[in-house]
């Protein structure tokens, strides 16, 4: 173990090469202060830098629920008629059977999100609604707490 050539302290970590009265000495940082430093030496044991792995905090997933608008049948039929398309033509454009389109327009069959997206594109309409569920903060929940006392009061 190297020692400071001025104070004799064990050198750990960063040491300094200083020039003092024509001689080069290896000294500790305290002794190097105010001296002519010609270089540094790292005496720390050569360890691979420790990787501090901090697991990323899992973010609470915000759920996005996709739903088809309620009056999808009317919207699709109106848009189709406005564009002068027959059900057959529309069916071909979205890769479905005419019978499927007929049932969807009649409100008997809710299109899948995938099909609704295709219909949106072709007919330039909006069929898919995105409902975003935000996680409630625990603080908010407190406001809705009903204690047993409250319930007893309501009973009377
Ligand atoms: Zn020293």
mmCIF file with all atom_site columns, N, CA, C and O and ligand atoms in Angstrom, residues 4 6-7 28 31, ligand 1:
data_model
loop_
_atom_site.group_PDB
_atom_site.id
_atom_site.type_symbol
_atom_site.label_atom_id
_atom_site.label_alt_id
_atom_site.label_comp_id
_atom_site.label_asym_id
_atom_site.label_entity_id
_atom_site.label_seq_id
_atom_site.pdbx_PDB_ins_code
_atom_site.Cartn_x
_atom_site.Cartn_y
_atom_site.Cartn_z
_atom_site.occupancy
_atom_site.B_iso_or_equiv
_atom_site.pdbx_formal_charge
_atom_site.auth_seq_id
_atom_site.auth_comp_id
_atom_site.auth_asym_id
_atom_site.auth_atom_id
_atom_site.pdbx_PDB_model_num
ATOM   1  N  N   . UNK A 1 4  ? 1.581  8.320  1.686  1.00 0.00 ? 4  UNK A N   1
ATOM   2  C  CA  . UNK A 1 4  ? 1.895  9.709  1.381  1.00 0.00 ? 4  UNK A CA  1
ATOM   3  C  C   . UNK A 1 4  ? 3.340  9.973  1.800  1.00 0.00 ? 4  UNK A C   1
ATOM   4  O  O   . UNK A 1 4  ? 3.742  9.656  2.916  1.00 0.00 ? 4  UNK A O   1
ATOM   5  N  N   . UNK A 1 6  ? 4.708  12.600 2.400  1.00 0.00 ? 6  UNK A N   1
ATOM   6  C  CA  . UNK A 1 6  ? 4.894  13.738 3.294  1.00 0.00 ? 6  UNK A CA  1
ATOM   7  C  C   . UNK A 1 6  ? 4.380  13.439 4.698  1.00 0.00 ? 6  UNK A C   1
ATOM   8  O  O   . UNK A 1 6  ? 5.068  13.636 5.680  1.00 0.00 ? 6  UNK A O   1
ATOM   9  N  N   . UNK A 1 7  ? 3.143  12.927 4.782  1.00 0.00 ? 7  UNK A N   1
ATOM   10 C  CA  . UNK A 1 7  ? 2.571  12.697 6.105  1.00 0.00 ? 7  UNK A CA  1
ATOM   11 C  C   . UNK A 1 7  ? 2.523  11.222 6.479  1.00 0.00 ? 7  UNK A C   1
ATOM   12 O  O   . UNK A 1 7  ? 2.237  10.869 7.609  1.00 0.00 ? 7  UNK A O   1
ATOM   13 N  N   . UNK A 1 28 ? -0.807 12.644 -0.406 1.00 0.00 ? 28 UNK A N   1
ATOM   14 C  CA  . UNK A 1 28 ? -2.261 12.616 -0.277 1.00 0.00 ? 28 UNK A CA  1
ATOM   15 C  C   . UNK A 1 28 ? -2.819 13.981 -0.675 1.00 0.00 ? 28 UNK A C   1
ATOM   16 O  O   . UNK A 1 28 ? -2.079 14.967 -0.732 1.00 0.00 ? 28 UNK A O   1
ATOM   17 N  N   . UNK A 1 31 ? -1.868 16.938 1.574  1.00 0.00 ? 31 UNK A N   1
ATOM   18 C  CA  . UNK A 1 31 ? -0.505 17.436 1.456  1.00 0.00 ? 31 UNK A CA  1
ATOM   19 C  C   . UNK A 1 31 ? -0.254 18.108 0.114  1.00 0.00 ? 31 UNK A C   1
ATOM   20 O  O   . UNK A 1 31 ? 0.681  18.888 -0.030 1.00 0.00 ? 31 UNK A O   1
HETATM 21 ZN ZN1 . LIG B 2 .  ? -0.082 13.529 3.193  1.00 0.00 ? 1  LIG B ZN1 1
#
